[in-house]
Amino acid sequence: MEENKKTCLHSCHVAQGALMSPFGGFDMPIQYRGIVEEHNAVRNECGVFDVSHMGEVMVTGDDATRFVNYIFSNDVDAAQPGQCLYGMMLHGDGGVVDDLLVYKFNENKYLLVINASNIAKDEAWITERMNDDNPDTPGKPFRVDVEMLSEVTAELAIQGPTAEKVVEEVLGIGCSDLTFYTFKETKFSGHDVLISRTGYTGEDGFEVYGGDADIVEMWRLLMESKRCEPCGLGCRDTLRFEVGLPLYGDELADSITPVEACLTMFVKLDKAPFMGRDAVAAQKAAGAPRKLVGLELADRAIPRHGYEVLDEADEVVGYVTTGYHSISTDKSVAMALVDTRCAAMGTPLKVRIRKKTFPCTVVGKKFYKKSYKK
Amino acid sequence: MIRFSESHEYVRVEGDFGFIGISDYAQKQLGNVVYVDMPEVGDELEKGEDFGAIESVKAASDLISPVSGEVVEINEALEENPRLVNQDAMANWIVKVKLADMSELDDLMNQDDYESFCKNG
């Protein structure tokens, strides 16, 4: 078996006593003090995550805007330099290759930030797309360079209501000028780093990209300050889940479309032709056979990924994609992919949890209110 | 008398009855317990078979019965406050059973053996 990769902070996690576990091909910290403590620290103050396992791909060249717009569902042509965009890469049949953030430096330079578990797949898929014809110039390929930077890029996510103060005062990086979903290039210890006002927790916060030595030094400063809770991927999942953000592998997959996942606001059908466009347009017009919904249980029992969802006649109508006993709301809730006929708000359904079934109701997917600083 | 299984359940024996719970080592591994899925009074537990589950924030773990016997009582306090397991796993047993076969206890570990079992991972 192939050994899991390690981030530049691996020895820090081990030395600080984190519980380590494989995730996306990396040996990652799942928790430090505990998922509940870390979750609450991010909701109420500030937490830091090592997210160096995320993948980075740089696209440059004369056709960079056209190429990224061809492989990405959101519209980078309409974006300003310094803006981040969330969206997806789509297969021809509308299934999701990956969901990602795109950083627009200028018309000829874009950074794609992809999921760790999909790095190899995405790199192969993007490389294949480079051989496709540029739809604007039939018979000619895209004039772009694609550089895989995952191995040389480390990343921290600093998240929570006090994140801005912590980044400015502890790391000495000015960030109060950044608005939601924007970024800038700046210096740390004399080296280039990139910082964006983005995250995956539903709280205000920042993501910082840099070389290994700088990221390790930032981690050290943050730990020394005691103003920032070290957090594992355990609470990253509970935090993103509570505010209804999807995770690739749970809510998104090669076999799940953005229409089913209710993410069509990130698929710009009216821009120039792109991968997956026609399939999504057709499904949007015809209606998707299944939809991602929220479920709320009356009982404390916890619906987990893969558990069956049943209608009142005990017929299987879908499955749970993610479920927790929500830390911020003290309720057992889930996201589930169910037949569209069962997707209306208030529909009574059931979840099979081991040997019993528990009644639940279809609710909105945001179980906790986001508090982004716009 | 108290005995432990390799799957980290304990049974504390008092007369003909056994109180089954999870060990302190197990509760530490699980972290914050948020739900205990318990059987019903009258259910027959089978040694080595699952009889419920204990759930942390992260995941559900099956509860494996260290002994056979009929459930005569469940610890209802855990329905309201599952975190009692984290506060004191040994005091907060999950089910009380009428032991069906005392000789089953011979296959289990005593306190000292269990502690070295945990240490050696």
Coordinates of C-alpha atoms in Angstrom, one line a residue:
Chain A
M1 CA 0.0 0.0 0.0
E2 CA 1.2 3.5 -0.8
E3 CA 2.2 5.5 2.3
N4 CA 0.2 8.6 3.1
K5 CA 1.9 11.9 2.3
K6 CA 2.8 14.3 5.0
T7 CA 2.4 18.1 5.1
C8 CA 5.2 20.4 6.2
L9 CA 3.4 20.7 9.6
H10 CA 3.2 16.9 10.2
S11 CA 5.9 16.9 12.9
C12 CA 4.2 19.8 14.7
H13 CA 0.9 18.0 14.8
V14 CA 2.5 14.8 16.2
A15 CA 4.5 16.8 18.7
Q16 CA 1.4 18.7 19.9
G17 CA -0.4 15.4 20.4
A18 CA -3.0 15.6 17.6
L19 CA -5.0 12.5 16.7
M20 CA -3.8 11.6 13.2
S21 CA -5.7 9.8 10.5
P22 CA -5.5 9.4 6.7
F23 CA -7.4 11.9 4.6
G24 CA -7.2 12.4 0.9
G25 CA -3.9 10.5 0.7
F26 CA -2.3 12.5 3.6
D27 CA -1.7 11.7 7.2
M28 CA -3.7 14.6 8.7
P29 CA -4.7 15.8 12.2
I30 CA -8.3 14.9 12.9
Q31 CA -8.4 16.7 16.3
Y32 CA -6.3 18.3 19.0
R33 CA -8.2 19.1 22.2
G34 CA -11.5 17.7 20.8
I35 CA -13.9 18.4 18.0
V36 CA -16.4 20.2 20.1
E37 CA -13.9 22.5 21.7
E38 CA -12.2 23.3 18.4
H39 CA -15.6 23.8 16.6
N40 CA -16.7 26.3 19.3
A41 CA -13.3 28.1 19.2
V42 CA -13.9 28.8 15.5
R43 CA -17.5 29.9 16.0
N44 CA -16.6 32.2 18.9
E45 CA -13.0 33.2 18.5
C46 CA -10.3 31.9 16.2
G47 CA -8.9 28.5 15.0
V48 CA -6.2 27.5 12.6
F49 CA -6.2 24.5 10.3
D50 CA -3.3 23.0 8.4
V51 CA -4.9 22.6 4.9
S52 CA -1.6 22.1 3.1
H53 CA -3.1 18.9 1.7
M54 CA -5.2 21.0 -0.7
G55 CA -4.0 21.0 -4.3
E56 CA -2.8 24.0 -6.4
V57 CA -2.7 24.3 -10.1
M58 CA -1.4 27.5 -11.9
V59 CA -2.8 28.3 -15.3
T60 CA -1.0 31.0 -17.3
G61 CA -0.8 32.1 -21.0
D62 CA -2.6 34.1 -23.7
D63 CA -5.6 31.8 -23.5
A64 CA -5.7 31.5 -19.8
T65 CA -9.1 33.2 -19.3
R66 CA -10.7 31.2 -22.2
F67 CA -9.2 27.9 -20.9
V68 CA -10.3 28.4 -17.3
N69 CA -13.7 29.5 -18.4
Y70 CA -13.8 26.3 -20.5
I71 CA -13.0 23.9 -17.6
F72 CA -14.7 25.9 -14.8
S73 CA -18.5 26.4 -14.3
N74 CA -18.4 29.9 -12.9
D75 CA -17.5 33.0 -15.1
V76 CA -13.9 34.1 -14.6
D77 CA -14.2 36.5 -17.5
A78 CA -16.6 38.6 -15.5
A79 CA -14.4 38.5 -12.4
Q80 CA -12.0 41.3 -11.4
P81 CA -8.3 40.7 -10.8
G82 CA -7.9 39.9 -7.1
Q83 CA -11.2 38.1 -6.9
C84 CA -11.8 34.5 -5.9
L85 CA -14.6 32.5 -7.4
Y86 CA -16.2 29.2 -6.2
G87 CA -17.3 26.7 -8.8
M88 CA -16.9 23.3 -10.3
M89 CA -15.2 21.4 -13.1
L90 CA -17.8 19.3 -14.8
H91 CA -17.7 16.1 -16.9
G92 CA -19.5 16.2 -20.3
D93 CA -22.5 14.5 -18.7
G94 CA -22.7 17.1 -15.9
G95 CA -21.2 15.1 -13.1
V96 CA -18.7 17.0 -10.9
V97 CA -15.0 16.3 -11.4
D98 CA -14.2 18.5 -8.4
D99 CA -15.3 21.7 -6.7
L100 CA -12.7 24.4 -6.4
L101 CA -11.7 28.0 -5.8
V102 CA -10.2 30.0 -8.7
Y103 CA -8.0 33.0 -7.9
K104 CA -7.8 35.5 -10.8
F105 CA -4.5 37.4 -10.8
N106 CA -5.1 38.9 -14.3
E107 CA -6.4 37.8 -17.7
N108 CA -3.4 35.6 -18.2
K109 CA -2.9 34.1 -14.8
Y110 CA -5.2 31.9 -12.6
L111 CA -4.6 29.7 -9.5
L112 CA -7.0 26.8 -9.1
V113 CA -7.3 25.3 -5.5
I114 CA -8.6 21.7 -5.6
N115 CA -9.4 19.0 -3.2
A116 CA -6.6 16.8 -1.9
S117 CA -8.4 13.6 -2.6
N118 CA -8.8 14.6 -6.3
I119 CA -5.3 16.0 -7.1
A120 CA -4.3 13.1 -9.4
K121 CA -7.7 12.9 -11.1
D122 CA -7.9 16.7 -11.6
E123 CA -4.4 17.0 -12.9
A124 CA -5.0 14.3 -15.5
W125 CA -8.4 15.8 -16.4
I126 CA -7.1 19.3 -16.8
T127 CA -4.1 18.0 -18.9
E128 CA -6.6 16.2 -21.2
R129 CA -8.7 19.4 -21.6
M130 CA -5.5 21.2 -22.8
N131 CA -5.7 19.0 -25.9
D132 CA -9.3 20.0 -26.6
D133 CA -10.0 22.5 -29.3
N134 CA -10.4 26.0 -28.1
P135 CA -14.1 26.6 -29.0
D136 CA -13.3 30.2 -30.1
T137 CA -10.6 29.0 -32.6
P138 CA -11.7 25.6 -33.9
G139 CA -8.9 23.3 -34.9
K140 CA -6.4 25.1 -32.5
P141 CA -5.6 24.1 -29.0
F142 CA -5.4 26.5 -26.0
R143 CA -2.2 28.5 -25.6
V144 CA -1.7 27.9 -21.9
D145 CA 0.8 26.6 -19.5
V146 CA -0.4 24.5 -16.6
E147 CA 1.9 24.1 -13.6
M148 CA 1.1 21.6 -10.8
L149 CA 2.1 23.4 -7.5
S150 CA 0.6 21.1 -4.9
E151 CA 4.0 19.7 -3.8
V152 CA 5.5 23.1 -3.2
T153 CA 2.6 25.0 -1.7
A154 CA 1.5 24.9 1.9
E155 CA -1.6 26.5 3.3
L156 CA -3.2 27.6 6.5
A157 CA -6.8 28.5 7.2
I158 CA -7.3 31.0 10.0
Q159 CA -11.0 31.2 10.8
G160 CA -13.3 32.8 13.3
P161 CA -14.6 36.2 14.4
T162 CA -11.2 37.3 15.7
A163 CA -9.2 36.0 12.7
E164 CA -8.6 39.4 11.2
K165 CA -7.0 40.7 14.4
V166 CA -5.0 37.5 14.8
V167 CA -3.6 37.6 11.2
E168 CA -2.7 41.3 11.5
E169 CA -1.3 41.3 15.0
V170 CA 0.3 37.9 15.3
L171 CA 1.4 37.3 11.7
G172 CA 1.9 41.0 10.8
I173 CA 0.0 40.5 7.5
G174 CA -2.4 43.4 6.7
C175 CA -5.7 41.9 5.7
S176 CA -8.5 44.3 6.9
D177 CA -8.5 45.7 3.3
L178 CA -9.6 42.4 1.9
T179 CA -13.3 42.0 1.3
F180 CA -15.1 38.6 1.2
Y181 CA -13.7 36.4 -1.6
T182 CA -10.8 38.7 -2.6
F183 CA -7.1 38.1 -2.2
K184 CA -3.7 39.8 -2.5
E185 CA -0.1 38.9 -2.8
T186 CA 2.0 40.1 0.1
K187 CA 5.2 39.4 2.0
F188 CA 6.0 37.4 5.1
S189 CA 9.6 37.2 6.4
G190 CA 10.5 38.8 3.1
H191 CA 9.0 35.9 1.0
D192 CA 5.9 36.0 -1.3
V193 CA 2.7 34.7 0.2
L194 CA -0.9 34.9 -0.9
I195 CA -3.8 35.7 1.4
S196 CA -7.5 35.5 0.7
R197 CA -10.6 36.3 2.7
T198 CA -12.1 32.8 2.2
G199 CA -12.8 29.7 4.2
Y200 CA -14.8 26.6 4.7
T201 CA -16.4 27.2 8.1
G202 CA -19.2 29.7 7.7
E203 CA -17.2 32.2 9.8
D204 CA -15.1 35.2 8.7
G205 CA -11.5 34.1 8.0
F206 CA -8.5 33.9 5.8
E207 CA -6.6 31.3 3.8
V208 CA -2.8 31.9 3.4
Y209 CA -0.6 30.1 0.9
G210 CA 3.2 30.0 1.0
G211 CA 6.3 27.9 1.0
D212 CA 6.8 25.3 3.7
A213 CA 9.2 27.3 5.9
D214 CA 6.9 30.3 6.0
I215 CA 3.8 28.3 6.8
V216 CA 5.7 26.4 9.6
E217 CA 6.8 29.8 11.0
M218 CA 3.3 31.2 10.9
W219 CA 2.0 28.1 12.7
R220 CA 4.7 28.6 15.4
L221 CA 3.8 32.2 15.9
L222 CA 0.1 31.4 16.1
M223 CA 0.7 28.7 18.7
E224 CA 3.0 30.9 20.7
S225 CA 0.3 33.7 20.7
K226 CA -2.3 31.4 22.3
R227 CA -4.9 33.4 20.4
C228 CA -5.7 30.7 18.0
E229 CA -6.9 27.2 18.7
P230 CA -5.1 24.4 16.7
C231 CA -7.9 22.6 14.8
G232 CA -8.1 19.3 13.1
L233 CA -10.2 18.2 10.1
G234 CA -12.9 16.8 12.4
C235 CA -14.3 20.2 13.2
R236 CA -13.6 21.5 9.7
D237 CA -16.2 19.0 8.6
T238 CA -18.7 19.8 11.4
L239 CA -18.3 23.5 10.7
R240 CA -18.8 23.3 6.9
F241 CA -21.7 20.9 7.3
E242 CA -23.6 23.2 9.7
V243 CA -23.6 26.0 7.1
G244 CA -24.6 23.7 4.3
L245 CA -21.3 23.7 2.4
P246 CA -20.7 20.6 0.3
L247 CA -17.8 18.2 0.6
Y248 CA -16.6 16.4 -2.5
G249 CA -17.1 12.7 -1.8
D250 CA -20.2 13.3 0.2
E251 CA -22.5 15.9 -1.5
L252 CA -20.5 16.0 -4.7
A253 CA -19.2 13.2 -6.9
D254 CA -18.5 12.2 -10.5
S255 CA -22.1 10.9 -10.5
I256 CA -23.8 13.9 -8.9
T257 CA -24.6 17.0 -10.9
P258 CA -24.8 20.6 -9.7
V259 CA -28.5 20.6 -10.4
E260 CA -28.9 17.7 -8.0
A261 CA -26.6 19.3 -5.4
C262 CA -28.5 22.6 -5.8
L263 CA -25.4 24.5 -6.8
T264 CA -26.6 26.0 -10.2
M265 CA -25.9 29.5 -9.0
F266 CA -22.2 28.6 -9.5
V267 CA -22.9 27.4 -13.1
K268 CA -23.1 30.3 -15.5
L269 CA -25.0 28.8 -18.4
D270 CA -25.0 32.2 -20.3
K271 CA -21.2 32.5 -20.6
A272 CA -19.2 31.1 -23.6
P273 CA -19.4 27.2 -24.1
F274 CA -17.8 25.1 -21.3
M275 CA -17.4 21.5 -20.2
G276 CA -20.7 20.1 -18.9
R277 CA -22.7 23.1 -19.9
D278 CA -25.2 21.4 -22.2
A279 CA -25.9 18.5 -19.7
V280 CA -26.5 20.9 -16.9
A281 CA -28.8 23.2 -19.1
A282 CA -30.8 20.1 -20.2
Q283 CA -31.2 18.8 -16.6
K284 CA -32.1 22.2 -15.3
A285 CA -34.9 22.5 -17.9
A286 CA -36.1 18.9 -17.5
G287 CA -35.7 18.7 -13.7
A288 CA -33.3 16.6 -11.8
P289 CA -34.4 13.1 -10.6
R290 CA -33.0 13.7 -7.1
K291 CA -32.2 16.7 -5.0
L292 CA -29.9 17.5 -2.1
V293 CA -32.0 18.4 1.0
G294 CA -31.6 19.0 4.7
L295 CA -33.2 16.6 7.2
E296 CA -34.0 17.2 10.9
L297 CA -34.7 14.3 13.3
A298 CA -36.7 14.6 16.4
D299 CA -34.6 12.0 18.1
R300 CA -30.9 12.3 19.2
A301 CA -29.9 9.3 16.9
I302 CA -27.4 10.4 14.3
P303 CA -27.8 9.8 10.6
R304 CA -24.4 9.1 9.0
H305 CA -23.1 9.1 5.5
G306 CA -24.6 6.3 3.4
Y307 CA -27.6 5.5 5.7
E308 CA -30.9 4.9 3.8
V309 CA -33.7 7.5 3.7
L310 CA -37.2 6.1 3.4
D311 CA -40.6 7.6 2.6
E312 CA -43.6 7.0 4.9
A313 CA -44.4 3.8 3.0
D314 CA -40.9 2.5 3.9
E315 CA -39.6 2.7 0.3
V316 CA -36.0 3.7 0.0
V317 CA -35.9 7.2 -1.6
G318 CA -32.3 8.2 -1.1
Y319 CA -29.3 8.3 1.2
V320 CA -27.6 10.5 3.8
T321 CA -24.6 12.3 2.4
T322 CA -23.4 13.9 5.7
G323 CA -25.0 13.8 9.2
Y324 CA -24.1 15.0 12.7
H325 CA -25.6 15.9 16.0
S326 CA -25.0 19.6 15.2
I327 CA -22.7 21.1 17.8
S328 CA -24.0 24.7 17.4
T329 CA -27.7 23.8 17.4
D330 CA -27.8 20.6 19.5
K331 CA -30.0 18.8 16.9
S332 CA -29.5 15.7 14.8
V333 CA -29.5 16.9 11.2
A334 CA -28.3 15.6 7.9
M335 CA -27.9 16.4 4.2
A336 CA -29.3 13.8 2.0
L337 CA -29.8 13.1 -1.7
V338 CA -33.4 12.1 -2.2
D339 CA -36.0 11.5 -5.0
T340 CA -37.2 14.9 -6.1
R341 CA -40.8 13.9 -5.3
C342 CA -39.7 13.8 -1.6
A343 CA -37.6 17.0 -1.7
A344 CA -40.2 19.6 -0.7
M345 CA -39.7 21.4 2.6
G346 CA -41.7 19.8 5.4
T347 CA -42.0 16.4 3.7
P348 CA -42.0 13.7 6.4
L349 CA -39.4 11.0 5.8
K350 CA -37.5 8.4 7.8
V351 CA -33.8 7.5 8.2
R352 CA -32.7 3.9 8.9
I353 CA -30.1 4.0 11.6
R354 CA -28.8 0.4 12.3
K355 CA -31.9 -1.7 13.1
K356 CA -34.4 1.1 13.6
T357 CA -36.0 3.9 11.6
F358 CA -36.4 7.4 12.9
P359 CA -38.8 10.0 11.6
C360 CA -37.4 13.2 10.1
T361 CA -38.6 16.2 8.2
V362 CA -37.1 17.9 5.1
V363 CA -35.7 21.3 6.1
G364 CA -33.3 23.8 4.6
K365 CA -29.6 22.8 4.3
K366 CA -28.3 25.7 6.4
F367 CA -28.5 24.5 9.9
Y368 CA -26.5 27.4 11.3
K369 CA -26.3 31.0 10.0
K370 CA -23.1 32.1 8.3
S371 CA -21.4 35.1 9.6
Y372 CA -19.2 36.3 6.8
K373 CA -17.8 39.8 6.9
K374 CA -18.8 41.2 3.5
Chain B
M1 CA -15.3 -8.6 39.8
I2 CA -14.7 -6.7 36.6
R3 CA -13.7 -8.1 33.2
F4 CA -12.8 -6.5 29.8
S5 CA -13.1 -7.5 26.2
E6 CA -10.7 -6.8 23.3
S7 CA -13.3 -4.5 21.8
H8 CA -13.1 -2.4 25.0
E9 CA -16.4 -3.2 26.7
Y10 CA -16.4 -4.1 30.4
V11 CA -18.7 -6.2 32.5
R12 CA -18.9 -5.6 36.2
V13 CA -20.3 -8.7 37.9
E14 CA -22.6 -8.5 40.9
G15 CA -24.2 -11.8 41.8
D16 CA -26.1 -13.2 38.8
F17 CA -26.0 -9.8 37.1
G18 CA -23.5 -8.0 34.8
F19 CA -23.3 -4.3 34.2
I20 CA -21.9 -3.6 30.7
G21 CA -20.3 -0.4 29.6
I22 CA -17.2 0.9 27.7
S23 CA -13.8 1.3 29.3
D24 CA -12.2 4.6 30.2
Y25 CA -9.6 3.9 27.5
A26 CA -12.5 3.6 24.9
Q27 CA -14.3 6.8 25.9
K28 CA -11.0 8.7 25.6
Q29 CA -10.5 7.3 22.1
L30 CA -14.0 8.2 21.1
G31 CA -14.0 11.8 22.4
N32 CA -17.2 13.6 23.1
V33 CA -20.0 11.0 23.2
V34 CA -23.2 12.5 21.8
Y35 CA -25.6 9.4 21.6
V36 CA -25.9 6.0 23.0
D37 CA -28.1 3.6 21.0
M38 CA -29.3 1.1 23.6
P39 CA -31.3 -2.2 23.3
E40 CA -34.6 -2.6 25.1
V41 CA -35.3 -4.4 28.4
G42 CA -36.1 -8.0 27.6
D43 CA -33.7 -8.2 24.6
E44 CA -31.3 -11.2 24.6
L45 CA -27.7 -10.3 24.2
E46 CA -25.3 -12.8 22.6
K47 CA -21.6 -12.8 23.5
G48 CA -19.6 -11.3 20.6
E49 CA -22.7 -9.8 18.9
D50 CA -23.5 -6.1 18.7
F51 CA -26.2 -4.8 20.9
G52 CA -26.2 -1.1 20.1
A53 CA -23.8 1.7 19.3
I54 CA -22.0 4.6 20.9
E55 CA -21.6 7.7 18.9
S56 CA -19.0 10.4 19.1
V57 CA -19.3 13.6 17.0
K58 CA -17.2 11.9 14.4
A59 CA -18.5 8.3 14.1
A60 CA -20.7 5.5 15.3
S61 CA -19.0 2.5 17.0
D62 CA -20.8 -0.8 17.6
L63 CA -21.2 -2.0 21.1
I64 CA -20.2 -5.7 21.3
S65 CA -21.5 -7.7 24.2
P66 CA -18.8 -9.3 26.3
V67 CA -21.3 -11.8 27.7
S68 CA -24.7 -13.4 26.9
G69 CA -27.8 -12.6 28.9
E70 CA -31.1 -10.9 29.0
V71 CA -31.3 -7.1 29.4
V72 CA -33.0 -6.4 32.7
E73 CA -32.3 -2.6 32.8
I74 CA -30.9 0.1 30.6
N75 CA -29.1 3.2 32.0
E76 CA -31.8 5.8 31.1
A77 CA -29.6 8.7 32.3
L78 CA -27.6 8.2 29.1
E79 CA -30.6 9.0 27.0
E80 CA -30.7 12.6 28.4
N81 CA -27.0 13.0 29.0
P82 CA -24.7 10.7 26.9
R83 CA -21.7 12.7 28.1
L84 CA -21.8 10.9 31.4
V85 CA -19.8 8.2 29.6
N86 CA -17.0 10.7 29.2
Q87 CA -17.2 11.9 32.8
D88 CA -17.0 8.4 34.3
A89 CA -17.2 5.5 32.0
M90 CA -16.8 2.9 34.7
A91 CA -19.7 4.3 36.8
N92 CA -21.9 4.9 33.9
W93 CA -22.7 1.4 32.6
I94 CA -25.0 1.1 29.6
V95 CA -27.0 -2.1 30.2
K96 CA -27.6 -4.5 33.1
V97 CA -28.0 -8.1 32.0
K98 CA -28.9 -11.4 33.8
L99 CA -25.8 -13.5 33.0
A100 CA -26.6 -16.6 31.0
D101 CA -23.3 -18.4 31.4
M102 CA -20.8 -17.5 34.1
S103 CA -18.1 -19.5 32.3
E104 CA -18.1 -16.9 29.5
L105 CA -16.2 -14.6 31.9
D106 CA -13.2 -16.8 31.7
D107 CA -12.5 -15.7 28.1
L108 CA -12.2 -12.0 29.2
M109 CA -9.3 -10.0 30.6
N110 CA -8.9 -8.8 34.2
Q111 CA -7.9 -5.2 35.0
D112 CA -4.2 -5.8 34.8
D113 CA -4.3 -7.8 31.6
Y114 CA -6.6 -5.2 30.0
E115 CA -4.3 -2.3 30.9
S116 CA -1.3 -4.0 29.3
F117 CA -3.5 -4.9 26.3
C118 CA -4.3 -1.2 25.8
K119 CA -0.7 -0.1 26.3
N120 CA 0.5 -2.5 23.6
G121 CA -2.1 -1.1 21.2

